[in-house]
Structures are given as C-alpha cells and as structure tokens.
CSV table of C-alpha atoms in Angstrom, one decimal:
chain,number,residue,atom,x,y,z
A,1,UNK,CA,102.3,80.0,87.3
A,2,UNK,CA,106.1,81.4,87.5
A,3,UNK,CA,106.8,78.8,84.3
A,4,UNK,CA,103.6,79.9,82.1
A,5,UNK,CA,103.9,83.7,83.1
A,6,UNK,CA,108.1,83.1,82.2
A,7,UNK,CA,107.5,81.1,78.9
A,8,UNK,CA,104.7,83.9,78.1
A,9,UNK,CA,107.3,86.4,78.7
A,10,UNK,CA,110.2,85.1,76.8
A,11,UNK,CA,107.7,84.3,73.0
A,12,UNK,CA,106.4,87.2,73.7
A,13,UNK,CA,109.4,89.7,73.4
A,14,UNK,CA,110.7,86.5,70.9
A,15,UNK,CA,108.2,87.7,68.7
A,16,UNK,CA,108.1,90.9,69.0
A,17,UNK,CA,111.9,91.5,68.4
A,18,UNK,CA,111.6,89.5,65.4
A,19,UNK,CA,108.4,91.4,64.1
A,20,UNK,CA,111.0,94.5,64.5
A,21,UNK,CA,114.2,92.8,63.3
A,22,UNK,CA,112.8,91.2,60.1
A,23,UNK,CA,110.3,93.6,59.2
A,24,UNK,CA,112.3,96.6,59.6
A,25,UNK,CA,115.2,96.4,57.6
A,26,UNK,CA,113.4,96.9,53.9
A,27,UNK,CA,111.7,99.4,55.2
A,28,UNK,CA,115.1,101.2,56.6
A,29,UNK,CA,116.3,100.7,53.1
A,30,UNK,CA,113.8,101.9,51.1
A,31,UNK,CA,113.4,105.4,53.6
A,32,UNK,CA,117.3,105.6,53.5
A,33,UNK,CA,117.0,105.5,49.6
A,34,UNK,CA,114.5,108.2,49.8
A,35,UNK,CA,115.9,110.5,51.3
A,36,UNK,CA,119.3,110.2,49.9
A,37,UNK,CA,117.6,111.0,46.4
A,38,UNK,CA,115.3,113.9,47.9
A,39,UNK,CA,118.3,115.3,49.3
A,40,UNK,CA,120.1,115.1,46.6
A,41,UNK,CA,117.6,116.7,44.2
A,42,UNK,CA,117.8,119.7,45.7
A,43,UNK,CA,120.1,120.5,43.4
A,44,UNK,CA,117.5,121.0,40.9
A,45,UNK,CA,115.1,122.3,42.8
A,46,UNK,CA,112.7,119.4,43.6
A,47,UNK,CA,114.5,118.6,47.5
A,48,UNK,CA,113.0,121.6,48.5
A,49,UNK,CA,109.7,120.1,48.8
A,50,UNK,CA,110.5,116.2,48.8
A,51,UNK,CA,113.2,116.2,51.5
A,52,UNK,CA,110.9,117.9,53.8
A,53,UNK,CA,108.2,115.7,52.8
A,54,UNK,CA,110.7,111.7,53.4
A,55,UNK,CA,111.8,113.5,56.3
A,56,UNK,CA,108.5,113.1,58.0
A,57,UNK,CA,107.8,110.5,57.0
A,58,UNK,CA,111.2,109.5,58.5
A,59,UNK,CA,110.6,110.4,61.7
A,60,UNK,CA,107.1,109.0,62.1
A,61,UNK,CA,108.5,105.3,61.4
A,62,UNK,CA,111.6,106.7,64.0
A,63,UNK,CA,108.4,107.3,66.4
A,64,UNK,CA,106.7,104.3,66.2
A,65,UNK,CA,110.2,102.3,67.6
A,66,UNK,CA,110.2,104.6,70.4
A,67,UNK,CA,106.8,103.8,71.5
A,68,UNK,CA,107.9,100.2,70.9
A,69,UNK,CA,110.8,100.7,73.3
A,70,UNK,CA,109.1,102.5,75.7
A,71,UNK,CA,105.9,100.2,75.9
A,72,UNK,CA,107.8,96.9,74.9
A,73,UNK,CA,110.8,97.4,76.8
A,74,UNK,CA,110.9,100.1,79.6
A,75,UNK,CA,113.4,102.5,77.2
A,76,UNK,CA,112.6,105.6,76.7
A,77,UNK,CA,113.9,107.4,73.9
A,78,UNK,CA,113.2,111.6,73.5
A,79,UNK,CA,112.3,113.2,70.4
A,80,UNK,CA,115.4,115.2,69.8
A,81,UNK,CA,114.1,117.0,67.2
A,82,UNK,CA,114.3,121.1,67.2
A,83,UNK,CA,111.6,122.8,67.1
A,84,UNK,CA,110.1,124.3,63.8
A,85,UNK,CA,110.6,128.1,63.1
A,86,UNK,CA,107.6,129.9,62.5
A,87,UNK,CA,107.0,130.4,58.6
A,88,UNK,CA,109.2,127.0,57.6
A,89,UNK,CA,106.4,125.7,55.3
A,90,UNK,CA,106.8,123.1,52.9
A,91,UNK,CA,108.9,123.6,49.3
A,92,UNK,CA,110.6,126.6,51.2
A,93,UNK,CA,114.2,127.3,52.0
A,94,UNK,CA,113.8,128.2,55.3
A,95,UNK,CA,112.0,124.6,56.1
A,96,UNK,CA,114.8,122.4,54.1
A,97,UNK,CA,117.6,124.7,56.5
A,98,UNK,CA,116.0,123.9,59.1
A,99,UNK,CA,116.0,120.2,58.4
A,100,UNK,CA,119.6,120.2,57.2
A,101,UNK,CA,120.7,121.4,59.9
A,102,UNK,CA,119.2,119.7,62.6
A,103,UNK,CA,121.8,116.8,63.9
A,104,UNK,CA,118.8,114.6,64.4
A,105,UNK,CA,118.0,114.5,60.7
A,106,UNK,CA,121.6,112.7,60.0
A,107,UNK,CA,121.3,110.6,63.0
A,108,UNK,CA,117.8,109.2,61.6
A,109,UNK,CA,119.8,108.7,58.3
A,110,UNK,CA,122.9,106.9,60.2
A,111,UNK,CA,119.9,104.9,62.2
A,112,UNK,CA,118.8,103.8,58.6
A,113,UNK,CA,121.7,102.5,58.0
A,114,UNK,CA,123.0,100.5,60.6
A,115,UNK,CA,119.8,99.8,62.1
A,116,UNK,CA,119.0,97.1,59.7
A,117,UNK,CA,121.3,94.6,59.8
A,118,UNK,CA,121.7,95.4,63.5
A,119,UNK,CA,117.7,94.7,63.7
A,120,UNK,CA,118.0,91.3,61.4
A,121,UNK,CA,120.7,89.6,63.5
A,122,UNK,CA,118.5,90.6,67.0
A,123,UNK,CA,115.8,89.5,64.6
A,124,UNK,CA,116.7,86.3,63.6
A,125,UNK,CA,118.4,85.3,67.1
A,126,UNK,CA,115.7,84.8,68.8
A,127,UNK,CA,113.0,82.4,66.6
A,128,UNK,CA,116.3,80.5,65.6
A,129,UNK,CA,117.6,79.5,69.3
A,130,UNK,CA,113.9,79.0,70.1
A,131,UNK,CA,113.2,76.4,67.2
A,132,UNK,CA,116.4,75.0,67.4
A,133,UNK,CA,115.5,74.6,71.2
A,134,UNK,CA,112.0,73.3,70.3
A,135,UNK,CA,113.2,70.6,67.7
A,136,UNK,CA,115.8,68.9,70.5
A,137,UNK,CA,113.3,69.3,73.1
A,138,UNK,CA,110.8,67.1,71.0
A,139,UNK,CA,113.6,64.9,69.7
A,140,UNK,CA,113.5,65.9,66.1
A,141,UNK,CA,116.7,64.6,64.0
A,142,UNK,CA,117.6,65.6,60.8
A,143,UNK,CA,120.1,64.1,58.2
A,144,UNK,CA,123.7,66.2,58.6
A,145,UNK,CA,125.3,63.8,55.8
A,146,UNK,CA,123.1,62.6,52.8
A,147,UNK,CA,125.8,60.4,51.9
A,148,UNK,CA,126.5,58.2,55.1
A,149,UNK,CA,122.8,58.9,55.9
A,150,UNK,CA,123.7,60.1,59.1
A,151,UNK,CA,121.5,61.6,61.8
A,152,UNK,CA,121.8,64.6,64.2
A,153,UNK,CA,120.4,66.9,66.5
A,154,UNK,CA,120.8,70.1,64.3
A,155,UNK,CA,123.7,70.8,62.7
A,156,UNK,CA,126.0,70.3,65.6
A,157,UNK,CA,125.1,67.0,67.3
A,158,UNK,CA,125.7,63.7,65.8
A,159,UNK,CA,123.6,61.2,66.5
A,160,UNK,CA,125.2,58.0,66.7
A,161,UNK,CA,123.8,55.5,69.2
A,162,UNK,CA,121.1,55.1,72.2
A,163,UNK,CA,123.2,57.2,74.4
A,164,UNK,CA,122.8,60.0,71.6
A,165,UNK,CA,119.1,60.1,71.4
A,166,UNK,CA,118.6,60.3,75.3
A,167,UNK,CA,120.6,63.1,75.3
A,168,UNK,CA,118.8,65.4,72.8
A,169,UNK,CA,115.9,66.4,74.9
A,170,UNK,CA,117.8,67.9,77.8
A,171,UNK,CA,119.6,69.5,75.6
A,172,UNK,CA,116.8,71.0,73.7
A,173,UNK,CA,115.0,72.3,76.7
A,174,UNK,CA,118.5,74.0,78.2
A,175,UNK,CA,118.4,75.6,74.6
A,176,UNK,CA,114.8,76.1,75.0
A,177,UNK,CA,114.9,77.9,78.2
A,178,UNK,CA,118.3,79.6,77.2
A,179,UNK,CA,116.2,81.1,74.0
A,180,UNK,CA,112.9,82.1,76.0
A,181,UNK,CA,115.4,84.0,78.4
A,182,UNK,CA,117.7,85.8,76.0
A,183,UNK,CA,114.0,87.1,74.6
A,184,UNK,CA,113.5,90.1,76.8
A,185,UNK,CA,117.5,90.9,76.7
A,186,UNK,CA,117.5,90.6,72.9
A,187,UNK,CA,114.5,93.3,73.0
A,188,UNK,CA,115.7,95.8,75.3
A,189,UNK,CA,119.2,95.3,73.3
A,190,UNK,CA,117.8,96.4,70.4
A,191,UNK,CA,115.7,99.2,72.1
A,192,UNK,CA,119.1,100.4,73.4
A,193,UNK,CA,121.1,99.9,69.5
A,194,UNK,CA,117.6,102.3,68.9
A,195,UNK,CA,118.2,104.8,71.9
A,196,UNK,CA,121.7,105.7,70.6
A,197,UNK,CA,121.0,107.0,67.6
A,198,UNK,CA,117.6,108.2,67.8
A,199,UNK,CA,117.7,109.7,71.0
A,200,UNK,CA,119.1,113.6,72.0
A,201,UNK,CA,122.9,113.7,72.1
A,202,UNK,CA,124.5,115.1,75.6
A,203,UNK,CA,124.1,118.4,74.6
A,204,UNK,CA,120.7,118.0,73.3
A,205,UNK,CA,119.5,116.3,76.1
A,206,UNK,CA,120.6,119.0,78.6
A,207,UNK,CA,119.0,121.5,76.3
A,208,UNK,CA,115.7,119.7,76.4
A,209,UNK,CA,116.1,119.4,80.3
A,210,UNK,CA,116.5,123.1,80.5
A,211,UNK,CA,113.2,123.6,78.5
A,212,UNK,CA,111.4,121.1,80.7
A,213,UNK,CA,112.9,122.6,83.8
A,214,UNK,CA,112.0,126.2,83.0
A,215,UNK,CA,108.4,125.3,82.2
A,216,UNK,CA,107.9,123.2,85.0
A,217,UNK,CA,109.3,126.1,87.2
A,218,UNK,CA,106.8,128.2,85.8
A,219,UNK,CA,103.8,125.7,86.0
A,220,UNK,CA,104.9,125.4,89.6
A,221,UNK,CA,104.9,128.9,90.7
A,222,UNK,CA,101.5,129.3,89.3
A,223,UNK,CA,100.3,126.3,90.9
A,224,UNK,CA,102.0,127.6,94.1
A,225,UNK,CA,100.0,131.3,93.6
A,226,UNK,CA,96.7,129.0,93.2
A,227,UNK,CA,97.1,127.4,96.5
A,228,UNK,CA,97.6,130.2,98.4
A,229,UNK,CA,95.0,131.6,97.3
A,230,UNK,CA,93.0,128.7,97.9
A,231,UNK,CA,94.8,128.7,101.7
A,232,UNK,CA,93.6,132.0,101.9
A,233,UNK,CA,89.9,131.6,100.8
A,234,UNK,CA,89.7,128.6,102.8
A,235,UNK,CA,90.8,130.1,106.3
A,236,UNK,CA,88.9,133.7,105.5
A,237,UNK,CA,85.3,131.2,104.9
A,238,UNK,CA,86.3,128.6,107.4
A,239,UNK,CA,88.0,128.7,110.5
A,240,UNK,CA,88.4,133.0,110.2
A,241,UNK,CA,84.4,133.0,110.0
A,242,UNK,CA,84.5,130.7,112.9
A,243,UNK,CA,86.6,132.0,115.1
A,244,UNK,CA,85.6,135.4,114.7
A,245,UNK,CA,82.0,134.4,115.6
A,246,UNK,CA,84.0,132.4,118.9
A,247,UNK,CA,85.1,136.0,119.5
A,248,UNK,CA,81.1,137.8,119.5
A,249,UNK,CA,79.8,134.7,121.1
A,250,UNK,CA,82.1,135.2,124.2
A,251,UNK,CA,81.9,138.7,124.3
A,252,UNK,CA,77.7,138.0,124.3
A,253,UNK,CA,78.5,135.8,127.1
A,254,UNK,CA,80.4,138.4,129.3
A,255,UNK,CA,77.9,140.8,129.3
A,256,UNK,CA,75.3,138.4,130.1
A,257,UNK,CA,77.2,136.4,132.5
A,258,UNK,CA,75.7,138.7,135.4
A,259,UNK,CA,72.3,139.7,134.1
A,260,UNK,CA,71.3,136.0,132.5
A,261,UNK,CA,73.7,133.0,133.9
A,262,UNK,CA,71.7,130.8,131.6
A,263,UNK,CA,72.0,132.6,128.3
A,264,UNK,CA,75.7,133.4,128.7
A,265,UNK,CA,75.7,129.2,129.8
A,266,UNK,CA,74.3,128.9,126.4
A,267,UNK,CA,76.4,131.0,124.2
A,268,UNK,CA,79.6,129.8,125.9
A,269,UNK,CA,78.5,126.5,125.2
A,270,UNK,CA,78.0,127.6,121.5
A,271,UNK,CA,81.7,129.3,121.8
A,272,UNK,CA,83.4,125.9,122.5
A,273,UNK,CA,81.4,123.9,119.7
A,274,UNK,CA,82.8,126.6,117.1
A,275,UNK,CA,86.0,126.5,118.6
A,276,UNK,CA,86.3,122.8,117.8
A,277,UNK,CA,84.7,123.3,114.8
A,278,UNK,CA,87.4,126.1,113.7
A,279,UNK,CA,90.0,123.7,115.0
A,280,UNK,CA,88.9,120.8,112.9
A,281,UNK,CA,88.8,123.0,109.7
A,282,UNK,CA,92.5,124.3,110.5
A,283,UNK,CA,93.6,120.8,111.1
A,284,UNK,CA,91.9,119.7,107.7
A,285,UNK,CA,94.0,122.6,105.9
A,286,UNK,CA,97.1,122.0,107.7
A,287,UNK,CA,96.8,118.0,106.0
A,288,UNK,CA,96.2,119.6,102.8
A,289,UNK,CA,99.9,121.4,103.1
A,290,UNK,CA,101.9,118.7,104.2
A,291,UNK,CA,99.8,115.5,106.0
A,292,UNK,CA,101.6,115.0,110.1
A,293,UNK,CA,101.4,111.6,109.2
A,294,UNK,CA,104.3,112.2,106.6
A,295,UNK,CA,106.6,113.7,109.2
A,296,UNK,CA,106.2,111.5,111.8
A,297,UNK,CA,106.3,108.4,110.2
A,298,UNK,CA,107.1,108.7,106.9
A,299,UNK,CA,106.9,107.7,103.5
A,300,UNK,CA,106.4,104.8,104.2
A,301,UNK,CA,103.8,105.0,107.0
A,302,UNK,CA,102.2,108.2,104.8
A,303,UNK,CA,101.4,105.8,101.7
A,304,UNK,CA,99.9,102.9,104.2
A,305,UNK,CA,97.7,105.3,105.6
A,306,UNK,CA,96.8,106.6,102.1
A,307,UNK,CA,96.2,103.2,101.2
A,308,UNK,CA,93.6,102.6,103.9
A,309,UNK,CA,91.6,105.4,102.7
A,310,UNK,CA,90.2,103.5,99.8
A,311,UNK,CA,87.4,101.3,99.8
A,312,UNK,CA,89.6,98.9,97.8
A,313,UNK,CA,91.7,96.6,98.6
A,314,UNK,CA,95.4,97.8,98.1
A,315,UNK,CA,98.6,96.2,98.5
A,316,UNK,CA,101.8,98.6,99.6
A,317,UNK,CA,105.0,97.3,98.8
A,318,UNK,CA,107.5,100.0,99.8
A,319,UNK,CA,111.3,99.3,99.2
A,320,UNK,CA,113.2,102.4,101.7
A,321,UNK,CA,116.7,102.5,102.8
A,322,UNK,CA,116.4,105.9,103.8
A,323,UNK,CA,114.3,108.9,103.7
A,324,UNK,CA,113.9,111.4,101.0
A,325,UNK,CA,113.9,114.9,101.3
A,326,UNK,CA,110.7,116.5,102.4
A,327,UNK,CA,110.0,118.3,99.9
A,328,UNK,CA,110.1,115.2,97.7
A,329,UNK,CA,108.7,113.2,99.9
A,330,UNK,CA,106.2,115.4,99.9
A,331,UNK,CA,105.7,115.6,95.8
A,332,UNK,CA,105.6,111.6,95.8
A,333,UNK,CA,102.9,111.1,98.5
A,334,UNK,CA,100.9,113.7,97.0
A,335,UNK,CA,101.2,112.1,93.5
A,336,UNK,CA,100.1,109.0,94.6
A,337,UNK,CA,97.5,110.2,96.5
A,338,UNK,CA,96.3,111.7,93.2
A,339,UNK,CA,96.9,108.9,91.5
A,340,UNK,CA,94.6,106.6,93.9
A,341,UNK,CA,92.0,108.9,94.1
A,342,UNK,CA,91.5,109.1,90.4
A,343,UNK,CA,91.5,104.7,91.1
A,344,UNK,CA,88.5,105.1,93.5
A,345,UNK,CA,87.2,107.9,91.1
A,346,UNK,CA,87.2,106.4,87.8
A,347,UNK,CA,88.9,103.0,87.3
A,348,UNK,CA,86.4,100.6,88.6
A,349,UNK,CA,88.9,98.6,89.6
A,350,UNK,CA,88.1,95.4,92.5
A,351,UNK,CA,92.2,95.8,93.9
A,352,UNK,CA,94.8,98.6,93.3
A,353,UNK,CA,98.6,98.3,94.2
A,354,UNK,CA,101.6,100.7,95.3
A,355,UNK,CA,105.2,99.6,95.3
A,356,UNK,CA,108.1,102.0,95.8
A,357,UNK,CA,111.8,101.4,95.6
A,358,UNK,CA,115.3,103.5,95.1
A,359,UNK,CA,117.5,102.7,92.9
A,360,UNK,CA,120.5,104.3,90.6
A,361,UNK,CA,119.6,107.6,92.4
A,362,UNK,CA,116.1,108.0,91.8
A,363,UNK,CA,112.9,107.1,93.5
A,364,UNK,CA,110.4,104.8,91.3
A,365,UNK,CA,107.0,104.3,92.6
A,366,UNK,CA,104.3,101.8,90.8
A,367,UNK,CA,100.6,102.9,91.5
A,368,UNK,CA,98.4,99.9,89.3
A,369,UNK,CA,94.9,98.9,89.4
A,370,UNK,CA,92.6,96.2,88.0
A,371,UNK,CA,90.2,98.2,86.4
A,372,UNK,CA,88.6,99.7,83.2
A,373,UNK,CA,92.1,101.1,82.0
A,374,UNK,CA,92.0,104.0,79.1
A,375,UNK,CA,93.5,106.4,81.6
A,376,UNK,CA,94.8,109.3,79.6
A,377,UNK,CA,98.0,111.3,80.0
A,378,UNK,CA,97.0,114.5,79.1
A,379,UNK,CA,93.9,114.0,81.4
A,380,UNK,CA,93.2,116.9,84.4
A,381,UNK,CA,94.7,114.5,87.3
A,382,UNK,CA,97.3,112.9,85.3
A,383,UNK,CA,98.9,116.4,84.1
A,384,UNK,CA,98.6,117.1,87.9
A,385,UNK,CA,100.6,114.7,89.1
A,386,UNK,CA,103.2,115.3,85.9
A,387,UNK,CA,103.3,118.5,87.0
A,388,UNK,CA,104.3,117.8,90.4
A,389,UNK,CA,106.3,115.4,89.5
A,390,UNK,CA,108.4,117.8,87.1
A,391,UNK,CA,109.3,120.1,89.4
A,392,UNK,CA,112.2,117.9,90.5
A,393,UNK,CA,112.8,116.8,87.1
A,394,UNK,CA,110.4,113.6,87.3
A,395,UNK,CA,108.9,112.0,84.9
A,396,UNK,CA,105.7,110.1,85.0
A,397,UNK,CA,104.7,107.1,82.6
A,398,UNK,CA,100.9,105.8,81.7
A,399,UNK,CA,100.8,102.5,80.7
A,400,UNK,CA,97.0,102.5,80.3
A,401,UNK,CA,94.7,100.3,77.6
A,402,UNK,CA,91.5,100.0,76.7
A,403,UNK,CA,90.2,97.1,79.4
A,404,UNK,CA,93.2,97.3,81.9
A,405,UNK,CA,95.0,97.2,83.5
A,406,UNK,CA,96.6,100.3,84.1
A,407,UNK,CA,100.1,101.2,85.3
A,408,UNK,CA,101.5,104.8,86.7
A,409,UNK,CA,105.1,104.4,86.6
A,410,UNK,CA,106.9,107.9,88.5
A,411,UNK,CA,110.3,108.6,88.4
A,412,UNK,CA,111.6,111.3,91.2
A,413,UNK,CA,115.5,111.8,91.4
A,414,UNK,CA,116.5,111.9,94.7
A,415,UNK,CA,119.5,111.0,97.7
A,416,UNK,CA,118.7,109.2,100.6
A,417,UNK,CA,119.3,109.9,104.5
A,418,UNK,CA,118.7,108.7,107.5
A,419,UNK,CA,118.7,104.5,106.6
A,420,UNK,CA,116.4,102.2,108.1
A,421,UNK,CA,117.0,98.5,109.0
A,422,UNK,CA,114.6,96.5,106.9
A,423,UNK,CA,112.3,97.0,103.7
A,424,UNK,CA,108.6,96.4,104.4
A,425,UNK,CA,105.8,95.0,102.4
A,426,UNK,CA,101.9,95.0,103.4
A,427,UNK,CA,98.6,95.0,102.4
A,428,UNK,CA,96.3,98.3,103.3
C-alpha cells in the first residue's frame, strides 16, 4: 500500500506541476503583453478603462495558482491586494490610481515575467526524469550514433556489451523513484517561486494582520457579551429557579416540621432532589466555560474524552511536548469539539480522526472524516470555530469536496510549558 499510495503521490504532483509549468507560460505572456499595452495607452485615453479591465483579469488567473498552491501543495499565498475605494468605477481616474499604485499590481506584472520560464523548467523536470526513468526501467535503448550504429540508455549510457544491458533497469527504476520523489518538491517549489511574488510583502502582511486582528478582536468581544448573557439566562431559568424553590421548600418544611412530621419528610425530600438537580445544571454550565477534564488532564486527555463522545469511531493521534496555555488550550479543544460535532451532525461519516502536533511555534490540529464531504467555510459552525480560532491569530483550512473526504486543518500559534515524556497515539 506504502508503494501504490507513494507512486500515486509522486505522478500525481508530476502532473500537476507540468499542467502548471507548460500551460502557464503563454498565458503569462500574453496577460504580460496586455497589460503593458493597456498601460501604456493611457496616454491617449483608452488605459483608463482597459488597464482596469487586464488587471482583473490578471489577478483572477494570479487566484487560481493560489488555490493551486494552497489545495495542491499546503502554501498558502494572501491576496495582498488593497482594498477598492468607494466610487473607483471603471474608465475613471480614481480606479486606474488606485491600480497604479497598488505594489501588488507590479508584482503581478514582475510574476508574469519571471514566472514563465521559472514554471517551464519545474514543468518540464518532472515528465522528463520520469520518462527517462520509465524507458531504463523497461530496458528501452535508443541509437546515440547513427553512424557506428551504436546503442544507449538515453543520451548518457552507452550500451556496449551484456554487462551494459543488465545494468539499465536498476538504473531506470533509481531514476524512476528519484523522479516520483522530486514530484511533490518540484510542486511545492514552484508554489513557493509563486508565494514570493504574489503574496503580501512584510509590510503588507503585517497590515493585513492588523485588519484580521482588529476584527477578530471585535467578533470576540461580541461573542464574549453573547455568552454571558447566555451564562446569565441559563443560571436565572436553571439552577437560580432551582435553588430558590430549595429555599421555599425548606422553609415549608420548618414550619411543618412540628405540626406534620410527614409532610415536612416530604418536602425535605423534594429539597434534596432539587438540590441535586440545581447542582447538575451548575456543573453542566461550568463544562460549557472551561470542561475540568481540560485542567486536570489536559489537552491531550480533553480531546480523548471528546472523542468518546461520538457514536463513531475516532482515532486521536496527539503529538505534545508540553502544554499550551489555557486559554489556547481552551480555543483548540473547543474548536474541535465543534468541529466533531458538526461530523456526528452532518457528515455521515462511518470513522472520523483527530491528530495534533507542535511544530515551528504553532499548534496544528487535523479533525477528518469519511463522510459526505461538501463542508462549507463560510457555513454557521465553520465560521465558529474560525472565529475562535482568530482570536489568537489562527487560521483554519477546509479541505472539503463533493463526496469526501473532508479535512479541517487549524493553525493556533503558541509556546509550550511544562514538557511531558512521551507522545501518545489512541483510538477513542
């Protein structure tokens, strides 16, 4: 299975660096043409409304390699675009000044540029190691001197007795498995060659973060406001109901207690069930804020225990040196939980899975499932968990087509304390 799922693998990204390595670069050259003339027509008038116009168009193909690098190869490149000003319509000056001066719009240009023969060499490396791997591998020589009539193994290996021809096919599968490993890299190098240019500069980016970080702030506080007042309504309809009918009950009961032994029996009797019931309901809320089973054992113990919950099967893989900070622990347990109960909601999935690991400074947590897929970003639980997630800058990725399976990939910036021995792995 390890062979077939690594030779899937390595065509796979194979072909799909050479779809964007050998189909891209006319295309680069005929938008870099474009908009060099639209540009350059302004002078007459006629940029006004055609630079504009090639810009979009522009940005749309710049938009479909950033999904590629994002769902092909993990990379995920920002739109660093500014925003538009209000009135900056088409054909007017205020919309080609706004696209002039935008550095985005002359890094899309520069990306043009260099992007295409960057893309045809990633292009072309791959189906030529992989062919070149392929025709030693099956023992395919061709003719490297028509006049001698001499054979080799490519260009590079002459063939020139028994000894030769045994040695081609080990050859040709080292190249072989050489080429179908160099596919992935050969990808994600070229999503990085696109990441450079089309993604925010330094200063950009920390704009953009500032945005992101002030609206998150604000969708927080709000959220925050909501649960209190959720807190609130909860404890004056539960346990405050309760325990103020505790309070009536026992004062009942003393003044029978003399009079009627059996009746106050009875209503102290009723006290004590409504006590416990008032103490389940504060217990229930008290989970809702922050779960004991986090702070006594936990991350780690919090998502097994989550896990357990669901009438699925679903395997925890937890990867912990250390323990976050609580509040963070607490935005990542509550994310998941979020995310698995939209599994057991909506995905009609037969197995789910959780894995969760730190690395370069940042927590990543996996929550997959077998199911349905079509999962929707801007759906109401996804932009919960986003949203709780972006209060400490995280980010979360849906990886979600039509048929499954889907993938919820969170990212939570974080330190470490208190490090454990050993990493863990399970099934709940």
């Amino acid at each position: 299975m390890r062979v077939k799922a690594f030779v899937r693998s390595g065509v796979t990204a194979i072909g799909r660096v050479a779809l964007l390595g050998l189909l891209s670069p006319p295309v680069k050259l005929v938008l870099l043409v474009l908009s060099v003339v639209s540009l350059a027509l302004t002078v007459v008038g006629l940029g006004l409304v055609l630079a504009p116009l090639v810009a979009m168009l522009v940005r749309a193909y710049a938009d479909l390699h950033r999904r590629a690098a994002r769902n092909w190869s993990w990379v995920d490149i920002p739109r660093p675009y500014r925003p538009l000003p209000a009135g900056a319509y088409v054909g007017t000056p205020r919309r080609w000044l706004w696209l002039v001066r935008d550095p985005a719009t002359w890094r899309d240009l520069l990306w043009l540029l260099a992007g295409a023969p960057a893309g045809l060499l990633l292009g072309v490396a791959g189906p030529v190691l992989l062919g070149y791997g392929l025709e030693g591998l099956l023992g395919v020589a061709l003719i490297i001197d028509a006049a001698t009539g001499r054979y080799g193994y490519g260009v590079t290996w002459p063939i020139e007795d028994a000894l030769d021809v045994l040695s081609v096919p080990p050859q040709g599968a080292l190249v072989t498995a050489g080429a179908l490993y160099a596919g992935p890299w050969l990808l994600w190098t070229l999503a990085q060659f696109d990441r450079t240019l089309l993604g925010p500069t330094r200063g950009a980016a920390l704009a953009q973060r500032v945005d992101r970080l002030t609206e998150t702030r604000t969708q927080v506080v709000d959220a925050q406001a909501a649960e209190l007042r959720r807190i609130e309504r909860d404890l004056h309809d539960g346990a405050q109901a309760r325990i103020v009918s505790l309070g009536m009950s026992l004062g009942m009961a003393e003044d029978l207690v003399i009079r009627d032994p059996a009746a106050a029996q009875a209503l102290i009797a009723e006290a004590r069930q409504a006590s416990g019931l008032a103490l389940a309901e504060l217990r229930h809320l008290v989970r809702g804020i922050h779960p004991p089973v986090l702070a006594e054992r936990g991350l780690d113990g919090g998502l097994r225990a989550l896990a357990l919950t669901l009438p699925i099967p679903v395997t925890v893989d937890i990867d912990l040196p250390g323990r976050p900070d609580a509040p963070v622990e607490s935005a990542a347990y509550f994310a998941v939980a979020e995310a698995l109960t939209n599994v057991g909601k909506h995905a009609r999935a037969s197995t789910a899975w959780v894995s969760l690991t730190h690395l370069g400074g940042a927590l990543f947590i996996t929550v997959g499932d077998d199911g349905a897929g079509g999962a929707s970003p801007g759906g109401s639980g996804l932009t919960g968990v986003a949203r709780r997630l972006g209060a400490f800058d995280g980010t979360l990725h849906v990886d979600s087509p039509t048929g499954g399976p889907t993938v919820l990939t969170m990212e939570l910036p974080c330190a470490l304390s208190s490090p454990r021995t050993s990493p863990s792995s399970a099934t709940g």
